[in-house]
Amino acid sequence: MTNYTPKPEHKFTFGLWTVGNRGRDPFGDVVRPGKTPVELVHLLAEVGAWGVNFHDNDLVPIDATPAERDRIVRDFKAALAETGLCVPMATTNLFFDPAFKDGAFTANDPRVRAYALQKTMNAIDLGAELGAKVYVFWGGREGTETDAAKNPMESIKRSREAMNFLCEYALDKKYDLKFALEAKPNEPRGDIYNSTTGHMLAFIQTLDHPEMVGVNPEVAHEHMAGLNFVHGVAQALDAGKLFHIDLNDQAFGRYDQDFRFGAVNMKSAFFLVKLLEDNGYGGSRHFDAHAYRTEDYEGVKEFARGCMRTYLILKEKAARWNADQEIQAILAEINADDGSMSRYFGKYSSEKATTLKDESFDRPALGARGLNYERLDQLTVELLLGVR
Ligand code: GLT
Ligand code: MN
Ligand code: MN
């Protein structure tokens, strides 16, 4: 019987804002009492997490004095030392305070844009002080309700200038830090710029230091856009840009539900875990999700344990899928290649093109061939349902 106990090597992390979520939503107030960052670190240690991530203001309130900041950071460091948890990632809250109602780096007011840079530099200092190696940027309010209000070309330019400035800042300070950009199509703004991971990957190539910037795709955000998350993550991996990942779950066509990992789309969660594990993804498995509003803190622990346990079960299922003889036989059949076409692939040459143009193909036979994907998918489903 496999042991699904989380271990440090699994790199499971949670944000302070995830297990610390108190259940407030647009229609109802908090349902759980607040816990301090120190208490949350202990909760995470109790459930077996490896690391804890935070926004600047999850840890240090926006109006804290320098002395309060120092005390909070000291207590937090002591809790980390006591529990053995690490801080692999940090980020900035550029969406909660009313000053950011029109966004941060793309706000029309230059004072807001300058304040956002200042706040982010301070937050980067805090993250670096606590050992974070990845710095996430989620531009929750970098968007519009009406395109009358902001020029989209100008917004892209402002976003680029901000990222370039902050890359230089991290380099200037000699921080060992990479940036990871997180896309979301909408919510809390009507529309958010660089709305998907694909948009982010293209945007990164226009930066001054593309090598230090990657992506932090989130399951729920790509599902909100109606996209196949596994394909987006594969593209990020292929580009060498999967610096971080936000795991959770989400029904298609809904608001940002941030459900427990694997709670809704089991099959896509399976193919995601298989993709990460088969390709040796070495970063954090961060659960950016929160417990149902119905839960007390026992339920929050169930939620956190459930995220990690489901990941480990799916990891075991992926190994089983890779070793399943019937599945592998179908895959071999699907990918059969007698080598007769090899001369047409690879690097282009005009001879190759000419020979290929002369080749004759039995088009009806190509179309008539059954591919056995029904059987393959049914075997996958049965494996996931535990009957193989
Ligand atoms: C917020 C958002 C998340 C982001 C976090 C990082 S904050 O909870 O919904 O998707 O990853 O800023
Ligand atoms: Mn989300
Ligand atoms: Mn996220």
Tab-separated table of C-alpha atoms and ligand atoms in Angstrom:
chain	number	residue	atom	x	y	z
A	1	MET	CA	0.000	0.000	0.000
A	2	THR	CA	1.447	3.336	-1.001
A	3	ASN	CA	2.075	5.930	1.638
A	4	TYR	CA	0.564	9.279	0.707
A	5	THR	CA	2.339	11.252	3.430
A	6	PRO	CA	3.715	14.581	2.165
A	7	LYS	CA	7.500	14.905	2.375
A	8	PRO	CA	9.854	17.845	1.802
A	9	GLU	CA	10.938	16.390	-1.556
A	10	HIS	CA	7.376	16.863	-2.842
A	11	LYS	CA	7.763	20.633	-2.365
A	12	PHE	CA	4.171	21.234	-1.274
A	13	THR	CA	3.516	24.855	-0.362
A	14	PHE	CA	0.578	27.032	0.640
A	15	GLY	CA	0.181	30.795	0.853
A	16	LEU	CA	-0.634	32.460	4.159
A	17	TRP	CA	-3.692	33.747	2.300
A	18	THR	CA	-4.884	30.199	1.470
A	19	VAL	CA	-5.118	28.426	4.822
A	20	GLY	CA	-5.610	31.886	6.340
A	21	ASN	CA	-8.662	32.556	4.145
A	22	ARG	CA	-11.538	33.447	6.450
A	23	GLY	CA	-14.349	32.787	4.015
A	24	ARG	CA	-15.403	36.323	3.187
A	25	ASP	CA	-17.069	36.595	-0.221
A	26	PRO	CA	-18.960	39.371	-2.015
A	27	PHE	CA	-22.182	38.221	-0.332
A	28	GLY	CA	-21.097	37.321	3.156
A	29	ASP	CA	-18.676	38.142	5.921
A	30	VAL	CA	-15.891	36.121	7.498
A	31	VAL	CA	-16.846	32.754	8.999
A	32	ARG	CA	-13.518	31.804	10.605
A	33	PRO	CA	-11.579	33.737	13.256
A	34	GLY	CA	-8.271	35.252	12.126
A	35	LYS	CA	-5.003	33.436	12.730
A	36	THR	CA	-1.616	35.115	12.937
A	37	PRO	CA	1.136	34.238	10.423
A	38	VAL	CA	2.914	32.339	13.205
A	39	GLU	CA	-0.214	30.269	13.915
A	40	LEU	CA	-0.608	29.561	10.213
A	41	VAL	CA	2.990	28.365	9.952
A	42	HIS	CA	2.265	25.906	12.766
A	43	LEU	CA	-0.943	24.775	11.070
A	44	LEU	CA	0.981	24.133	7.844
A	45	ALA	CA	3.675	22.244	9.700
A	46	GLU	CA	1.000	20.117	11.378
A	47	VAL	CA	-0.496	19.049	8.031
A	48	GLY	CA	2.933	18.338	6.525
A	49	ALA	CA	3.576	21.210	4.110
A	50	TRP	CA	7.153	21.982	3.059
A	51	GLY	CA	6.873	25.724	2.529
A	52	VAL	CA	4.827	28.836	3.113
A	53	ASN	CA	4.424	31.767	0.721
A	54	PHE	CA	3.044	35.221	1.400
A	55	HIS	CA	2.085	38.634	0.082
A	56	ASP	CA	3.896	41.480	1.837
A	57	ASN	CA	0.708	42.412	3.697
A	58	ASP	CA	-0.231	38.838	4.666
A	59	LEU	CA	2.791	39.114	6.926
A	60	VAL	CA	3.296	42.806	7.598
A	61	PRO	CA	0.157	45.010	7.672
A	62	ILE	CA	0.265	47.854	5.154
A	63	ASP	CA	0.311	50.458	7.948
A	64	ALA	CA	2.862	48.751	10.247
A	65	THR	CA	5.655	50.887	11.683
A	66	PRO	CA	9.285	49.835	11.009
A	67	ALA	CA	9.500	48.541	14.586
A	68	GLU	CA	6.322	46.485	14.150
A	69	ARG	CA	7.651	45.111	10.877
A	70	ASP	CA	10.866	43.991	12.544
A	71	ARG	CA	9.019	42.286	15.382
A	72	ILE	CA	6.636	40.483	13.009
A	73	VAL	CA	9.481	39.292	10.799
A	74	ARG	CA	11.457	38.138	13.832
A	75	ASP	CA	8.505	36.119	15.164
A	76	PHE	CA	7.838	34.664	11.721
A	77	LYS	CA	11.479	33.614	11.309
A	78	ALA	CA	11.362	31.970	14.727
A	79	ALA	CA	8.253	30.004	13.701
A	80	LEU	CA	9.995	28.907	10.491
A	81	ALA	CA	13.051	27.795	12.443
A	82	GLU	CA	10.896	25.939	14.964
A	83	THR	CA	8.849	24.090	12.325
A	84	GLY	CA	11.453	23.688	9.572
A	85	LEU	CA	9.187	25.324	6.982
A	86	CYS	CA	10.823	27.419	4.267
A	87	VAL	CA	9.654	30.383	2.170
A	88	PRO	CA	10.135	29.454	-1.501
A	89	MET	CA	7.998	32.263	-2.958
A	90	ALA	CA	6.795	35.744	-2.093
A	91	THR	CA	4.599	38.298	-3.819
A	92	THR	CA	3.112	41.783	-3.474
A	93	ASN	CA	-0.446	42.695	-2.692
A	94	LEU	CA	-1.207	45.227	-5.413
A	95	PHE	CA	-4.968	44.736	-5.408
A	96	PHE	CA	-6.533	45.089	-1.935
A	97	ASP	CA	-5.900	48.673	-0.954
A	98	PRO	CA	-8.292	51.254	-2.493
A	99	ALA	CA	-5.228	53.058	-3.908
A	100	PHE	CA	-5.034	50.190	-6.428
A	101	LYS	CA	-8.628	50.400	-7.616
A	102	ASP	CA	-7.398	51.232	-11.140
A	103	GLY	CA	-4.524	48.767	-11.029
A	104	ALA	CA	-0.913	49.224	-9.988
A	105	PHE	CA	1.644	49.226	-12.832
A	106	THR	CA	-1.066	50.115	-15.361
A	107	ALA	CA	-3.008	52.652	-13.268
A	108	ASN	CA	-3.611	55.902	-15.084
A	109	ASP	CA	-2.414	57.953	-12.089
A	110	PRO	CA	1.411	58.140	-12.206
A	111	ARG	CA	1.537	58.456	-8.404
A	112	VAL	CA	-0.196	55.082	-8.100
A	113	ARG	CA	2.265	53.567	-10.580
A	114	ALA	CA	5.228	54.963	-8.658
A	115	TYR	CA	3.766	53.807	-5.319
A	116	ALA	CA	3.265	50.329	-6.791
A	117	LEU	CA	6.950	50.173	-7.750
A	118	GLN	CA	7.972	51.383	-4.292
A	119	LYS	CA	5.700	48.852	-2.556
A	120	THR	CA	6.999	46.043	-4.760
A	121	MET	CA	10.658	46.903	-4.104
A	122	ASN	CA	9.980	46.787	-0.354
A	123	ALA	CA	8.113	43.506	-0.750
A	124	ILE	CA	10.960	42.042	-2.808
A	125	ASP	CA	13.342	42.998	0.027
A	126	LEU	CA	11.067	41.212	2.496
A	127	GLY	CA	10.801	38.108	0.289
A	128	ALA	CA	14.557	37.994	-0.254
A	129	GLU	CA	15.188	38.426	3.476
A	130	LEU	CA	13.071	35.342	4.147
A	131	GLY	CA	14.808	33.287	1.460
A	132	ALA	CA	12.294	33.354	-1.387
A	133	LYS	CA	13.785	32.329	-4.743
A	134	VAL	CA	10.670	32.971	-6.825
A	135	TYR	CA	8.777	36.238	-6.874
A	136	VAL	CA	5.209	36.121	-8.232
A	137	PHE	CA	3.365	38.923	-9.976
A	138	TRP	CA	-0.397	38.569	-10.185
A	139	GLY	CA	-1.861	41.718	-11.703
A	140	GLY	CA	-5.373	41.259	-10.400
A	141	ARG	CA	-6.393	44.838	-11.019
A	142	GLU	CA	-4.250	45.480	-14.088
A	143	GLY	CA	-7.240	45.828	-16.377
A	144	THR	CA	-10.431	47.682	-17.115
A	145	GLU	CA	-14.174	47.661	-16.921
A	146	THR	CA	-14.310	49.970	-19.923
A	147	ASP	CA	-11.692	50.338	-22.629
A	148	ALA	CA	-12.604	54.016	-22.768
A	149	ALA	CA	-10.575	54.410	-19.579
A	150	LYS	CA	-7.196	52.994	-20.573
A	151	ASN	CA	-5.282	52.710	-23.799
A	152	PRO	CA	-4.403	48.996	-24.106
A	153	MET	CA	-1.171	49.762	-25.994
A	154	GLU	CA	-0.132	52.129	-23.211
A	155	SER	CA	-1.010	49.502	-20.592
A	156	ILE	CA	1.238	46.924	-22.233
A	157	LYS	CA	4.029	49.501	-22.333
A	158	ARG	CA	3.526	50.412	-18.663
A	159	SER	CA	3.548	46.731	-17.678
A	160	ARG	CA	6.792	46.193	-19.589
A	161	GLU	CA	8.485	49.242	-18.070
A	162	ALA	CA	7.508	48.128	-14.558
A	163	MET	CA	8.842	44.606	-15.079
A	164	ASN	CA	12.067	45.940	-16.596
A	165	PHE	CA	12.541	48.325	-13.672
A	166	LEU	CA	11.960	45.586	-11.094
A	167	CYS	CA	14.231	43.091	-12.863
A	168	GLU	CA	16.984	45.699	-12.729
A	169	TYR	CA	16.210	46.316	-9.059
A	170	ALA	CA	16.603	42.613	-8.199
A	171	LEU	CA	19.837	42.449	-10.203
A	172	ASP	CA	21.116	45.658	-8.618
A	173	LYS	CA	20.481	44.181	-5.149
A	174	LYS	CA	22.117	40.899	-6.232
A	175	TYR	CA	19.085	38.916	-5.149
A	176	ASP	CA	18.957	35.291	-6.247
A	177	LEU	CA	15.403	35.738	-7.498
A	178	LYS	CA	13.366	34.818	-10.542
A	179	PHE	CA	10.051	36.416	-11.433
A	180	ALA	CA	6.926	34.412	-12.281
A	181	LEU	CA	3.972	36.129	-13.963
A	182	GLU	CA	0.491	34.833	-13.192
A	183	ALA	CA	-2.335	35.356	-15.672
A	184	LYS	CA	-6.053	35.570	-15.030
A	185	PRO	CA	-8.680	36.616	-17.574
A	186	ASN	CA	-11.002	38.615	-15.307
A	187	GLU	CA	-12.061	39.098	-11.651
A	188	PRO	CA	-11.673	41.375	-9.843
A	189	ARG	CA	-11.491	43.593	-12.969
A	190	GLY	CA	-13.936	43.230	-15.844
A	191	ASP	CA	-10.980	42.241	-18.027
A	192	ILE	CA	-7.339	41.788	-17.032
A	193	TYR	CA	-4.405	42.363	-19.402
A	194	ASN	CA	-2.173	39.446	-20.429
A	195	SER	CA	-5.144	37.245	-19.662
A	196	THR	CA	-3.674	33.767	-20.130
A	197	THR	CA	-0.376	31.969	-19.653
A	198	GLY	CA	0.103	32.071	-23.421
A	199	HIS	CA	-0.208	35.861	-23.392
A	200	MET	CA	2.342	36.031	-20.567
A	201	LEU	CA	4.820	33.828	-22.431
A	202	ALA	CA	4.662	36.146	-25.422
A	203	PHE	CA	4.931	39.275	-23.234
A	204	ILE	CA	8.040	37.933	-21.451
A	205	GLN	CA	9.934	37.793	-24.741
A	206	THR	CA	9.543	41.579	-25.062
A	207	LEU	CA	11.297	42.283	-21.722
A	208	ASP	CA	14.890	43.425	-21.220
A	209	HIS	CA	15.697	40.352	-19.088
A	210	PRO	CA	13.490	37.558	-20.434
A	211	GLU	CA	15.830	34.965	-18.881
A	212	MET	CA	14.830	35.935	-15.342
A	213	VAL	CA	11.081	35.975	-15.973
A	214	GLY	CA	8.801	32.950	-16.294
A	215	VAL	CA	5.201	32.086	-15.521
A	216	ASN	CA	3.065	30.947	-12.597
A	217	PRO	CA	0.045	29.335	-14.255
A	218	GLU	CA	-3.024	28.667	-12.101
A	219	VAL	CA	-5.490	25.882	-12.885
A	220	ALA	CA	-8.559	27.961	-12.041
A	221	HIS	CA	-7.484	30.948	-14.096
A	222	GLU	CA	-6.973	29.020	-17.322
A	223	HIS	CA	-10.234	27.165	-16.737
A	224	MET	CA	-12.017	30.497	-16.281
A	225	ALA	CA	-10.792	31.296	-19.800
A	226	GLY	CA	-12.153	27.962	-21.013
A	227	LEU	CA	-8.678	26.637	-21.787
A	228	ASN	CA	-6.929	23.301	-21.410
A	229	PHE	CA	-4.555	23.899	-18.482
A	230	VAL	CA	-2.357	20.903	-19.284
A	231	HIS	CA	-1.609	22.307	-22.740
A	232	GLY	CA	-0.730	25.729	-21.333
A	233	VAL	CA	1.607	24.231	-18.750
A	234	ALA	CA	3.240	22.066	-21.427
A	235	GLN	CA	3.942	25.197	-23.447
A	236	ALA	CA	5.498	26.856	-20.395
A	237	LEU	CA	7.645	23.771	-19.723
A	238	ASP	CA	8.723	23.610	-23.353
A	239	ALA	CA	9.808	27.241	-23.167
A	240	GLY	CA	11.750	26.594	-19.925
A	241	LYS	CA	9.422	29.072	-18.226
A	242	LEU	CA	7.531	27.036	-15.631
A	243	PHE	CA	9.050	28.769	-12.597
A	244	HIS	CA	6.080	28.104	-10.291
A	245	ILE	CA	2.572	26.650	-10.412
A	246	ASP	CA	-0.700	27.411	-8.602
A	247	LEU	CA	-2.670	24.222	-8.119
A	248	ASN	CA	-6.381	24.304	-7.315
A	249	ASP	CA	-9.590	23.443	-9.109
A	250	GLN	CA	-12.496	25.140	-10.745
A	251	ALA	CA	-15.669	24.337	-12.647
A	252	PHE	CA	-15.628	25.802	-16.161
A	253	GLY	CA	-17.604	28.977	-16.706
A	254	ARG	CA	-17.601	30.046	-13.054
A	255	TYR	CA	-16.002	32.749	-10.932
A	256	ASP	CA	-12.549	32.114	-9.396
A	257	GLN	CA	-13.531	29.253	-7.123
A	258	ASP	CA	-10.059	28.254	-5.851
A	259	PHE	CA	-11.284	24.809	-4.807
A	260	ARG	CA	-9.102	22.051	-3.338
A	261	PHE	CA	-6.761	20.523	-5.928
A	262	GLY	CA	-8.518	17.743	-7.852
A	263	ALA	CA	-11.932	18.581	-6.401
A	264	VAL	CA	-13.650	19.132	-9.752
A	265	ASN	CA	-11.798	17.973	-12.877
A	266	MET	CA	-10.122	14.764	-11.781
A	267	LYS	CA	-8.995	13.718	-15.238
A	268	SER	CA	-7.295	16.996	-16.090
A	269	ALA	CA	-5.700	17.036	-12.614
A	270	PHE	CA	-4.346	13.579	-13.415
A	271	PHE	CA	-2.847	14.621	-16.753
A	272	LEU	CA	-1.398	17.716	-15.105
A	273	VAL	CA	0.370	15.728	-12.377
A	274	LYS	CA	1.544	13.248	-15.003
A	275	LEU	CA	2.933	16.097	-17.127
A	276	LEU	CA	4.798	17.642	-14.181
A	277	GLU	CA	6.174	14.333	-12.925
A	278	ASP	CA	7.066	12.851	-16.336
A	279	ASN	CA	8.991	16.005	-17.225
A	280	GLY	CA	10.859	16.353	-13.941
A	281	TYR	CA	9.338	19.691	-12.907
A	282	GLY	CA	11.513	20.742	-9.981
A	283	GLY	CA	9.663	23.739	-8.550
A	284	SER	CA	7.130	24.176	-5.779
A	285	ARG	CA	3.736	22.492	-5.941
A	286	HIS	CA	1.873	25.466	-4.555
A	287	PHE	CA	-1.782	25.120	-3.625
A	288	ASP	CA	-3.445	28.446	-4.276
A	289	ALA	CA	-6.841	27.436	-2.999
A	290	HIS	CA	-8.923	27.675	0.121
A	291	ALA	CA	-11.371	25.638	2.153
A	292	TYR	CA	-15.102	25.856	1.570
A	293	ARG	CA	-16.798	28.649	3.473
A	294	THR	CA	-18.675	25.983	5.428
A	295	GLU	CA	-15.527	24.889	7.274
A	296	ASP	CA	-13.904	25.619	10.599
A	297	TYR	CA	-10.117	25.208	11.023
A	298	GLU	CA	-10.444	21.417	11.247
A	299	GLY	CA	-12.001	21.655	7.792
A	300	VAL	CA	-9.153	23.912	6.664
A	301	LYS	CA	-6.685	21.202	7.670
A	302	GLU	CA	-8.770	18.605	5.819
A	303	PHE	CA	-8.640	20.882	2.795
A	304	ALA	CA	-4.851	21.270	2.951
A	305	ARG	CA	-4.229	17.577	3.565
A	306	GLY	CA	-6.618	16.765	0.726
A	307	CYS	CA	-4.690	18.916	-1.793
A	308	MET	CA	-1.421	17.119	-1.048
A	309	ARG	CA	-2.940	13.642	-0.750
A	310	THR	CA	-4.756	13.961	-4.072
A	311	TYR	CA	-1.531	15.106	-5.736
A	312	LEU	CA	0.335	12.082	-4.372
A	313	ILE	CA	-2.438	9.677	-5.348
A	314	LEU	CA	-2.451	11.091	-8.882
A	315	LYS	CA	1.339	10.830	-8.985
A	316	GLU	CA	1.041	7.147	-8.133
A	317	LYS	CA	-1.684	6.760	-10.782
A	318	ALA	CA	0.610	8.380	-13.350
A	319	ALA	CA	3.337	5.835	-12.589
A	320	ARG	CA	0.742	3.083	-12.852
A	321	TRP	CA	-0.474	4.464	-16.206
A	322	ASN	CA	3.096	4.537	-17.492
A	323	ALA	CA	3.567	0.904	-16.441
A	324	ASP	CA	0.180	-0.420	-17.606
A	325	GLN	CA	0.882	-2.945	-20.360
A	326	GLU	CA	-2.409	-2.558	-22.179
A	327	ILE	CA	-2.174	1.223	-22.147
A	328	GLN	CA	1.424	1.099	-23.306
A	329	ALA	CA	0.575	-1.360	-26.097
A	330	ILE	CA	-2.075	1.043	-27.415
A	331	LEU	CA	0.393	3.934	-27.189
A	332	ALA	CA	2.983	1.909	-29.116
A	333	GLU	CA	0.373	1.190	-31.767
A	334	ILE	CA	-0.719	4.839	-31.954
A	335	ASN	CA	2.861	6.001	-32.338
A	336	ALA	CA	3.980	3.175	-34.661
A	337	ASP	CA	6.482	4.411	-37.205
A	338	ASP	CA	8.132	2.180	-39.830
A	339	GLY	CA	10.564	4.960	-40.674
A	340	SER	CA	9.380	5.255	-44.271
A	341	MET	CA	8.417	8.907	-43.795
A	342	SER	CA	11.503	9.929	-41.828
A	343	ARG	CA	13.171	11.321	-44.922
A	344	TYR	CA	10.542	14.073	-45.019
A	345	PHE	CA	10.916	15.348	-41.476
A	346	GLY	CA	13.495	17.472	-39.725
A	347	LYS	CA	15.373	20.309	-41.319
A	348	TYR	CA	14.068	21.698	-44.577
A	349	SER	CA	15.865	21.239	-47.882
A	350	SER	CA	14.563	21.942	-51.369
A	351	GLU	CA	15.283	18.303	-52.398
A	352	LYS	CA	13.217	17.107	-49.481
A	353	ALA	CA	10.379	19.401	-50.493
A	354	THR	CA	10.514	18.176	-54.091
A	355	THR	CA	10.495	14.488	-53.150
A	356	LEU	CA	7.683	15.033	-50.689
A	357	LYS	CA	5.623	16.773	-53.344
A	358	ASP	CA	6.052	13.663	-55.538
A	359	GLU	CA	5.067	11.181	-52.840
A	360	SER	CA	1.621	9.636	-53.229
A	361	PHE	CA	-0.603	9.055	-50.199
A	362	ASP	CA	-3.569	6.695	-49.809
A	363	ARG	CA	-5.822	9.377	-48.341
A	364	PRO	CA	-8.942	7.159	-47.907
A	365	ALA	CA	-6.854	4.587	-46.033
A	366	LEU	CA	-5.447	7.287	-43.738
A	367	GLY	CA	-8.943	8.471	-42.959
A	368	ALA	CA	-10.374	4.967	-42.537
A	369	ARG	CA	-7.899	3.815	-39.876
A	370	GLY	CA	-9.378	3.471	-36.383
A	371	LEU	CA	-7.103	4.949	-33.723
A	372	ASN	CA	-8.384	3.155	-30.612
A	373	TYR	CA	-8.521	6.339	-28.512
A	374	GLU	CA	-11.874	5.270	-27.027
A	375	ARG	CA	-10.276	2.191	-25.504
A	376	LEU	CA	-7.281	4.200	-24.337
A	377	ASP	CA	-9.435	6.780	-22.610
A	378	GLN	CA	-11.673	4.145	-21.014
A	379	LEU	CA	-8.588	2.386	-19.631
A	380	THR	CA	-7.441	5.750	-18.226
A	381	VAL	CA	-10.814	6.308	-16.591
A	382	GLU	CA	-10.833	2.795	-15.119
A	383	LEU	CA	-7.341	3.288	-13.773
A	384	LEU	CA	-8.435	6.531	-12.133
A	385	LEU	CA	-11.560	4.885	-10.745
A	386	GLY	CA	-9.377	2.284	-9.084
A	387	VAL	CA	-10.467	-0.820	-10.942
A	388	ARG	CA	-7.130	-1.403	-12.692
B	1	GLT	C1	-5.026	36.005	-4.994
B	1	GLT	C2	-5.176	35.429	-6.372
B	1	GLT	C3	-4.197	34.380	-6.639
B	1	GLT	C4	-2.791	34.872	-6.707
B	1	GLT	C5	-2.309	35.374	-5.405
B	1	GLT	C6	-0.957	35.995	-5.593
B	1	GLT	S1	-3.417	36.392	-4.598
B	1	GLT	O1	-5.487	35.113	-4.047
B	1	GLT	O2	-6.508	34.915	-6.508
B	1	GLT	O3	-4.481	33.657	-7.797
B	1	GLT	O4	-1.950	33.794	-7.018
B	1	GLT	O5	-1.019	37.370	-5.687
B	2	MN	MN	-7.471	31.892	-8.299
B	3	MN	MN	-2.883	32.131	-7.954
